Short mmCIF file of C-alpha atoms in Angstrom, two decimals:
data_model
loop_
_atom_site.label_atom_id
_atom_site.label_comp_id
_atom_site.label_asym_id
_atom_site.label_seq_id
_atom_site.Cartn_x
_atom_site.Cartn_y
_atom_site.Cartn_z
CA MET A 1 0.00 0.00 0.00
CA ARG A 2 2.96 2.34 0.44
CA ARG A 3 3.20 2.62 -3.35
CA LEU A 4 0.12 4.87 -3.12
CA ALA A 5 1.97 7.50 -1.08
CA PRO A 6 3.42 9.43 -4.05
CA LEU A 7 -0.01 9.58 -5.71
CA LEU A 8 -1.62 10.75 -2.49
CA ALA A 9 1.08 13.33 -1.92
CA LEU A 10 0.50 14.87 -5.32
CA ALA A 11 -3.23 14.94 -4.69
CA PHE A 12 -2.87 16.86 -1.44
CA ALA A 13 -1.20 19.80 -3.14
CA PRO A 14 -4.22 21.42 -4.83
CA ALA A 15 -6.91 20.05 -2.58
CA LEU A 16 -6.16 20.65 1.08
CA ILE A 17 -5.89 24.42 0.70
CA ALA A 18 -9.41 24.45 -0.69
CA SER A 19 -10.92 22.26 1.99
CA GLY A 20 -13.00 24.32 4.39
CA SER A 21 -13.63 24.08 8.10
CA ALA A 22 -17.01 23.75 9.72
CA ALA A 23 -18.65 26.95 10.87
CA ALA A 24 -17.48 27.47 14.41
CA GLY A 25 -20.08 29.98 15.51
CA THR A 26 -19.92 31.50 18.95
CA GLY A 27 -22.20 29.34 21.04
CA ALA A 28 -22.74 29.73 24.76
CA ASN A 29 -19.23 28.93 25.97
CA ASP A 30 -20.36 28.41 29.55
CA PHE A 31 -22.33 25.39 28.31
CA TYR A 32 -19.02 23.63 27.58
CA ALA A 33 -17.46 24.39 30.98
CA VAL A 34 -16.96 21.20 32.97
CA PRO A 35 -17.75 21.46 36.70
CA GLU A 36 -14.58 21.09 38.79
CA SER A 37 -16.40 18.74 41.15
CA LEU A 38 -17.81 16.56 38.36
CA ALA A 39 -17.92 12.95 39.54
CA ALA A 40 -17.18 10.13 37.12
CA ALA A 41 -20.25 8.48 35.60
CA ARG A 42 -21.08 5.79 33.07
CA PRO A 43 -20.14 6.67 29.48
CA GLY A 44 -23.01 8.46 27.78
CA SER A 45 -24.45 9.82 31.02
CA LEU A 46 -25.72 13.36 30.55
CA ILE A 47 -24.04 16.28 32.28
CA ARG A 48 -26.36 18.88 30.79
CA ALA A 49 -28.57 19.53 27.78
CA ALA A 50 -30.06 22.68 26.28
CA ARG A 51 -32.65 23.09 23.55
CA ILE A 52 -31.39 24.66 20.30
CA GLU A 53 -32.83 25.58 16.93
CA ALA A 54 -34.18 22.49 15.16
CA PRO A 55 -35.35 21.57 11.65
CA ASP A 56 -39.10 21.69 10.97
CA GLY A 57 -40.96 18.88 12.69
CA ALA A 58 -38.05 18.13 15.02
CA LYS A 59 -36.54 19.10 18.34
CA ALA A 60 -32.84 19.44 19.07
CA TRP A 61 -30.48 19.77 22.00
CA ARG A 62 -26.87 20.68 22.54
CA VAL A 63 -25.55 18.06 24.97
CA LEU A 64 -22.59 17.54 27.27
CA TYR A 65 -22.01 13.92 28.23
CA HIS A 66 -19.52 11.59 29.90
CA SER A 67 -17.08 9.67 27.75
CA ARG A 68 -13.65 8.05 28.08
CA THR A 69 -10.13 8.82 26.87
CA VAL A 70 -8.02 6.12 25.23
CA ASP A 71 -6.52 5.32 28.65
CA GLY A 72 -9.93 5.11 30.34
CA ARG A 73 -10.20 8.48 32.09
CA ASP A 74 -13.65 10.00 32.50
CA ILE A 75 -14.11 13.17 30.42
CA ALA A 76 -16.87 15.44 29.16
CA VAL A 77 -17.64 15.53 25.43
CA SER A 78 -20.12 17.81 23.66
CA GLY A 79 -22.43 17.26 20.72
CA VAL A 80 -25.95 17.57 19.39
CA VAL A 81 -29.05 15.35 19.40
CA VAL A 82 -31.97 15.81 17.00
CA ALA A 83 -35.24 13.86 17.17
CA PRO A 84 -38.63 13.87 15.43
CA GLU A 85 -41.44 15.57 17.32
CA ASP A 86 -44.00 12.83 16.80
CA LYS A 87 -44.60 9.86 19.08
CA PRO A 88 -41.88 7.19 18.89
CA PRO A 89 -42.76 3.62 17.93
CA LYS A 90 -42.90 0.76 20.39
CA GLY A 91 -39.35 -0.34 21.06
CA GLY A 92 -37.94 3.10 20.41
CA ARG A 93 -36.42 4.92 17.47
CA PRO A 94 -33.19 3.82 15.79
CA ILE A 95 -30.18 6.07 16.38
CA LEU A 96 -28.01 7.49 13.60
CA SER A 97 -24.67 8.61 15.05
CA TRP A 98 -23.00 11.10 12.69
CA ALA A 99 -19.21 11.55 12.69
CA HIS A 100 -18.07 14.86 11.19
CA GLY A 101 -15.07 15.58 9.00
CA THR A 102 -11.99 17.57 9.97
CA THR A 103 -12.64 20.97 11.52
CA GLY A 104 -9.43 21.40 13.51
CA ILE A 105 -8.35 20.73 17.10
CA ALA A 106 -9.30 24.05 18.73
CA ASP A 107 -12.42 24.52 20.85
CA VAL A 108 -13.83 27.11 18.45
CA CYS A 109 -13.96 24.38 15.79
CA ALA A 110 -16.59 22.29 17.61
CA PRO A 111 -19.50 21.83 15.18
CA SER A 112 -22.09 22.08 17.96
CA LYS A 113 -21.13 25.75 18.43
CA SER A 114 -22.79 26.61 15.13
CA PRO A 115 -26.33 27.89 15.78
CA THR A 116 -27.60 25.99 12.73
CA ILE A 117 -25.80 22.69 13.38
CA ALA A 118 -28.99 20.67 13.85
CA SER A 119 -30.02 21.50 10.27
CA SER A 120 -26.51 21.14 8.82
CA ILE A 121 -25.89 17.44 9.42
CA PRO A 122 -25.90 15.64 6.04
CA TYR A 123 -29.28 14.12 5.14
CA VAL A 124 -30.74 15.18 8.50
CA ALA A 125 -34.18 15.85 7.01
CA ASP A 126 -34.17 12.37 5.44
CA PHE A 127 -33.10 10.76 8.69
CA LEU A 128 -35.81 12.53 10.67
CA LYS A 129 -38.45 11.62 8.11
CA ALA A 130 -37.38 7.99 8.39
CA GLY A 131 -37.79 8.16 12.18
CA TYR A 132 -34.16 8.25 13.30
CA VAL A 133 -32.80 10.04 16.32
CA VAL A 134 -29.62 11.75 15.12
CA ALA A 135 -26.67 12.07 17.50
CA ALA A 136 -23.63 14.10 16.43
CA THR A 137 -20.52 14.19 18.60
CA ASP A 138 -17.98 17.01 18.53
CA TYR A 139 -15.28 14.44 19.54
CA GLU A 140 -13.06 14.64 22.60
CA GLY A 141 -11.43 18.02 23.15
CA LEU A 142 -13.48 20.01 20.64
CA GLY A 143 -15.42 22.57 22.67
CA THR A 144 -14.48 20.88 25.93
CA PRO A 145 -11.21 20.95 27.94
CA GLY A 146 -8.11 19.35 26.46
CA VAL A 147 -6.69 18.99 22.96
CA HIS A 148 -8.68 17.03 20.41
CA PRO A 149 -6.90 13.71 19.66
CA PHE A 150 -7.14 14.17 15.91
CA LEU A 151 -7.42 10.85 14.00
CA VAL A 152 -7.00 8.77 17.17
CA GLY A 153 -9.44 5.95 16.48
CA ASP A 154 -10.49 4.91 19.97
CA SER A 155 -11.07 8.51 21.05
CA GLU A 156 -13.30 9.11 18.05
CA ALA A 157 -15.14 5.81 18.54
CA HIS A 158 -15.88 6.60 22.17
CA GLY A 159 -17.28 10.01 21.22
CA VAL A 160 -19.49 8.53 18.50
CA LEU A 161 -20.82 5.64 20.60
CA ASP A 162 -21.30 7.70 23.76
CA ALA A 163 -23.26 10.31 21.79
CA ALA A 164 -25.70 7.53 20.93
CA ARG A 165 -25.86 6.55 24.59
CA ALA A 166 -26.51 10.17 25.53
CA ALA A 167 -29.39 10.30 23.04
CA ARG A 168 -31.00 7.35 24.81
CA ARG A 169 -30.73 9.10 28.16
CA LEU A 170 -32.26 12.35 26.93
CA ASP A 171 -35.95 12.73 27.75
CA GLY A 172 -38.05 13.30 24.66
CA THR A 173 -36.01 11.45 22.03
CA GLY A 174 -37.61 8.03 22.24
CA ALA A 175 -34.27 6.50 21.24
CA GLY A 176 -34.00 2.72 21.36
CA ARG A 177 -30.97 0.44 21.14
CA ASP A 178 -30.64 0.01 17.37
CA LEU A 179 -27.69 2.00 16.04
CA VAL A 180 -26.24 2.88 12.66
CA VAL A 181 -23.12 4.99 12.22
CA PHE A 182 -22.27 7.36 9.35
CA GLY A 183 -19.19 9.51 8.89
CA HIS A 184 -17.23 11.36 6.21
CA SER A 185 -13.47 11.95 5.83
CA GLN A 186 -12.09 12.10 9.39
CA GLY A 187 -15.61 11.03 10.33
CA GLY A 188 -15.28 8.02 8.02
CA HIS A 189 -12.26 7.02 10.09
CA ALA A 190 -14.31 7.59 13.26
CA ALA A 191 -17.25 5.57 11.93
CA LEU A 192 -15.02 2.62 11.06
CA PHE A 193 -13.47 2.63 14.52
CA ALA A 194 -16.90 2.95 16.15
CA GLY A 195 -17.93 -0.19 14.28
CA GLU A 196 -14.83 -2.07 15.33
CA ARG A 197 -15.21 -1.07 18.98
CA ALA A 198 -19.01 -1.13 19.43
CA ARG A 199 -19.38 -4.69 20.65
CA SER A 200 -16.74 -4.39 23.38
CA TYR A 201 -17.26 -0.74 24.34
CA ALA A 202 -21.06 -0.34 24.07
CA PRO A 203 -22.57 -3.85 24.08
CA GLU A 204 -26.03 -2.59 25.05
CA LEU A 205 -26.32 -0.94 21.62
CA ARG A 206 -27.20 -3.10 18.62
CA LEU A 207 -24.99 -1.94 15.77
CA ASP A 208 -26.73 -2.68 12.48
CA GLY A 209 -24.54 -0.94 9.90
CA VAL A 210 -21.70 1.50 9.26
CA VAL A 211 -21.27 3.98 6.40
CA ALA A 212 -17.86 5.51 5.69
CA GLY A 213 -17.62 8.28 3.11
CA ALA A 214 -14.14 8.93 1.65
CA PRO A 215 -12.65 7.64 4.90
CA ALA A 216 -9.22 8.63 6.16
CA ALA A 217 -8.87 4.95 6.96
CA ASP A 218 -5.22 4.07 6.37
CA LEU A 219 -2.94 6.34 8.39
CA ASP A 220 0.02 4.08 7.54
CA VAL A 221 -0.07 5.70 4.08
CA LEU A 222 -1.95 8.95 4.60
CA ILE A 223 0.27 10.58 7.22
CA PRO A 224 3.68 9.78 5.69
CA ALA A 225 2.31 11.14 2.40
CA ALA A 226 1.18 14.33 4.12
CA SER A 227 4.68 14.78 5.52
CA ALA A 228 6.10 14.86 1.98
CA VAL A 229 4.23 17.82 0.46
CA LYS A 230 4.12 21.41 1.62
CA PRO A 231 0.37 22.02 1.20
CA ALA A 232 -0.32 19.18 3.63
CA PHE A 233 2.17 20.23 6.33
CA GLY A 234 -0.66 21.73 8.39
CA LEU A 235 -2.20 18.26 8.60
CA MET A 236 1.08 17.01 10.08
CA VAL A 237 0.88 19.73 12.72
CA LEU A 238 -2.69 18.72 13.64
CA VAL A 239 -1.77 15.04 13.80
CA SER A 240 1.35 15.61 15.89
CA LYS A 241 -0.49 17.74 18.46
CA GLY A 242 -3.58 15.51 18.41
CA PHE A 243 -1.64 12.29 18.88
CA GLN A 244 0.35 13.78 21.74
CA ALA A 245 -2.95 14.48 23.51
CA ALA A 246 -3.64 10.74 23.53
CA TYR A 247 -0.10 9.37 23.62
CA PRO A 248 2.44 11.39 25.66
CA GLU A 249 5.28 9.53 23.93
CA ALA A 250 4.22 11.01 20.56
CA ASP A 251 6.34 14.13 20.94
CA PRO A 252 5.83 16.53 18.01
CA ALA A 253 9.56 17.33 18.24
CA THR A 254 10.31 13.90 16.82
CA VAL A 255 8.75 14.81 13.46
CA LEU A 256 8.46 18.63 13.31
CA THR A 257 11.14 21.30 13.22
CA PRO A 258 11.57 23.66 16.20
CA GLY A 259 10.24 26.51 14.07
CA ALA A 260 7.11 24.58 13.17
CA ILE A 261 6.50 23.69 16.81
CA ALA A 262 6.80 27.35 17.73
CA GLU A 263 4.23 28.26 15.07
CA SER A 264 1.91 25.36 15.90
CA ALA A 265 0.13 27.45 18.55
CA ILE A 266 -2.13 28.63 15.72
CA ALA A 267 -3.86 25.25 15.90
CA GLU A 268 -4.97 25.98 19.45
CA ASP A 269 -7.37 28.77 18.45
CA HIS A 270 -7.86 28.50 14.67
CA CYS A 271 -9.60 25.89 12.54
CA VAL A 272 -8.26 23.66 9.80
CA THR A 273 -8.28 26.10 6.86
CA ASP A 274 -6.17 28.64 8.76
CA VAL A 275 -3.74 25.97 9.95
CA ILE A 276 -3.30 24.55 6.44
CA ARG A 277 -2.80 28.02 5.01
CA GLN A 278 -0.27 28.98 7.68
CA PHE A 279 2.06 26.07 7.02
CA ALA A 280 1.54 25.91 3.27
CA GLY A 281 2.67 29.54 3.06
CA THR A 282 5.80 29.35 5.16
CA ALA A 283 9.26 29.34 3.58
CA ASP A 284 10.74 27.60 6.62
CA PRO A 285 11.05 23.83 7.02
CA VAL A 286 8.13 22.19 8.83
CA VAL A 287 8.66 18.41 8.79
CA ALA A 288 11.96 17.26 10.24
CA ARG A 289 11.52 13.49 9.82
CA ASN A 290 9.19 11.11 8.03
CA PRO A 291 6.86 9.60 10.68
CA ALA A 292 6.98 6.27 8.82
CA ASP A 293 10.61 5.93 9.91
CA THR A 294 10.52 7.65 13.30
CA PRO A 295 9.45 5.78 16.46
CA PRO A 296 6.92 5.71 18.03
CA TRP A 297 4.97 6.91 14.98
CA PRO A 298 4.89 3.72 12.85
CA ASP A 299 3.25 1.72 15.65
CA LEU A 300 0.81 4.51 16.51
CA LEU A 301 -0.21 5.10 12.90
CA HIS A 302 -0.78 1.39 12.41
CA GLU A 303 -2.81 1.14 15.62
CA ASN A 304 -4.98 4.01 14.40
CA SER A 305 -5.50 2.64 10.90
CA ALA A 306 -8.90 1.01 10.47
CA GLY A 307 -9.45 -2.41 8.97
CA HIS A 308 -7.13 -4.53 11.08
CA ARG A 309 -10.10 -5.82 13.08
CA ALA A 310 -13.55 -7.10 12.20
CA ALA A 311 -15.86 -4.27 11.15
CA GLY A 312 -18.56 -5.09 13.71
CA ALA A 313 -21.43 -4.71 11.21
CA PRO A 314 -22.02 -4.61 7.45
CA LEU A 315 -20.14 -1.72 5.81
CA LEU A 316 -20.98 0.68 3.02
CA VAL A 317 -17.95 2.62 1.75
CA VAL A 318 -18.57 5.47 -0.71
CA GLN A 319 -15.81 7.17 -2.66
CA GLY A 320 -15.60 9.88 -5.29
CA ALA A 321 -13.54 8.98 -8.34
CA ALA A 322 -12.38 12.63 -8.58
CA ASP A 323 -11.47 12.97 -4.88
CA GLN A 324 -8.12 14.75 -4.55
CA ILE A 325 -7.82 14.49 -0.77
CA ILE A 326 -8.63 10.83 -0.10
CA VAL A 327 -7.79 9.54 -3.56
CA ARG A 328 -9.63 6.56 -4.99
CA GLY A 329 -6.51 4.40 -5.12
CA LEU A 330 -6.07 4.69 -1.38
CA THR A 331 -9.66 3.64 -0.67
CA ASP A 332 -9.50 0.83 -3.26
CA ALA A 333 -6.49 -0.62 -1.47
CA TRP A 334 -8.05 -0.20 1.96
CA VAL A 335 -11.23 -1.98 0.84
CA GLN A 336 -9.14 -4.93 -0.34
CA GLN A 337 -7.55 -5.08 3.10
CA ALA A 338 -10.89 -4.84 4.92
CA CYS A 339 -12.32 -7.60 2.75
CA GLY A 340 -9.44 -9.76 3.95
CA GLU A 341 -10.94 -9.50 7.43
CA HIS A 342 -14.01 -11.32 6.02
CA ASP A 343 -16.13 -8.24 6.43
CA VAL A 344 -19.44 -7.78 4.64
CA LEU A 345 -18.64 -4.70 2.57
CA ASP A 346 -20.45 -2.85 -0.21
CA TYR A 347 -18.16 -0.44 -2.07
CA HIS A 348 -19.49 2.29 -4.36
CA VAL A 349 -17.38 4.66 -6.47
CA TYR A 350 -19.04 7.70 -8.07
CA ASP A 351 -17.67 9.09 -11.31
CA GLY A 352 -17.06 12.85 -11.20
CA ALA A 353 -17.60 13.14 -7.44
CA ASP A 354 -14.87 14.79 -5.34
CA HIS A 355 -14.19 14.74 -1.62
CA GLY A 356 -17.21 16.84 -0.71
CA SER A 357 -19.68 16.09 -3.48
CA VAL A 358 -19.51 12.35 -2.85
CA LEU A 359 -22.08 12.96 -0.10
CA THR A 360 -24.53 14.32 -2.66
CA ALA A 361 -23.78 11.54 -5.13
CA ALA A 362 -24.16 8.78 -2.54
CA ARG A 363 -27.31 10.04 -0.80
CA ASN A 364 -29.79 7.49 -2.16
CA ASP A 365 -27.39 4.59 -1.67
CA VAL A 366 -26.62 5.60 1.91
CA LEU A 367 -30.28 5.97 2.85
CA ALA A 368 -31.19 2.66 1.21
CA PHE A 369 -28.31 0.83 2.88
CA LEU A 370 -29.22 2.09 6.34
CA ALA A 371 -32.92 1.35 5.90
CA ALA A 372 -32.12 -2.20 4.77
CA ARG A 373 -29.87 -2.78 7.78
CA LEU A 374 -32.61 -1.74 10.19
CA GLU A 375 -35.08 -3.98 8.35
CA ARG A 376 -32.66 -6.89 8.85
CA LYS A 377 -32.36 -7.50 5.11
CA PRO A 378 -29.27 -9.34 3.84
CA ALA A 379 -26.41 -6.95 3.15
CA ARG A 380 -24.78 -6.80 -0.24
CA ASN A 381 -21.13 -7.91 -0.26
CA ASN A 382 -19.05 -6.97 -3.30
CA CYS A 383 -15.71 -7.97 -1.84
CA PRO A 384 -13.70 -9.85 -4.47
#
């Protein structure tokens, strides 16, 4: 798979600069403050919830809930829950846990801080019409104390699964135990890890299916490639700071230059577009060493690459043929690897679709796949 790195590196050059960050909004920052005396509680337990603007026919809340770090510490994570207003069916509504793409690692980049977030989740009107409760995590460290562990799989999985748990504990949602997970880009990575971890981490939930759109699945290839091209150096800064938040041994000084480390403070209060622009525009060296050859990075990147464990549920992977960020060749190779785990996997590639527009192109297939999973229909498997 390493032969894909040069192709991926070339693709990053025009594309990452153009990729936007989610609207940060202002939000009520005191909502995200964690009480100093907060006692540990079961993952998914609610700390607080507040009603926010919702789509027509729905109700929505900003939520703060208990979750866990990769080393098991109790933390607070924020997010959003959206539910239909009508009466839930017997047995409860299915939960759709949405995993968002890269926004950054700073608190201002938390999607739930946008006043229109409940209407901005992809396909949210379709999900509500179909009777889903939609849960959308911000991930650990976005909005709440600490640095977001960017592309750390277990951290993302905990946020995604505990958001679903929080939706069940919120009065007025009618959420049951059936769960489907959907994510795009970084969120595709998060969705895959949520699937792999669901049975052991959240056994009370019944995971029925996982959708990954243009997933940043294979960090073994993606991150070394990002270290090789200037327009992607900002991604290296986000990864180095995010991994250090989860793994103290992942010192950014092992892969970044002293000058880059000094400038990396921009990531603490700016979102992804500003970080990418900052490091793409510098004339100074940024990457000191290739993480593929610099311990402890090879082991950590492999540990946080999806597909080395059973998927946990049938998968749908959707990919744009014209994607210049997560290029098709990378996802093709990852799908082959995942199929080797004997997963049930349906892979769709959309001609002309790029990294963002794949969500538009795949809409009908995603909705049909999720509906079929909840109806217990046999899943299509197009693994070779």
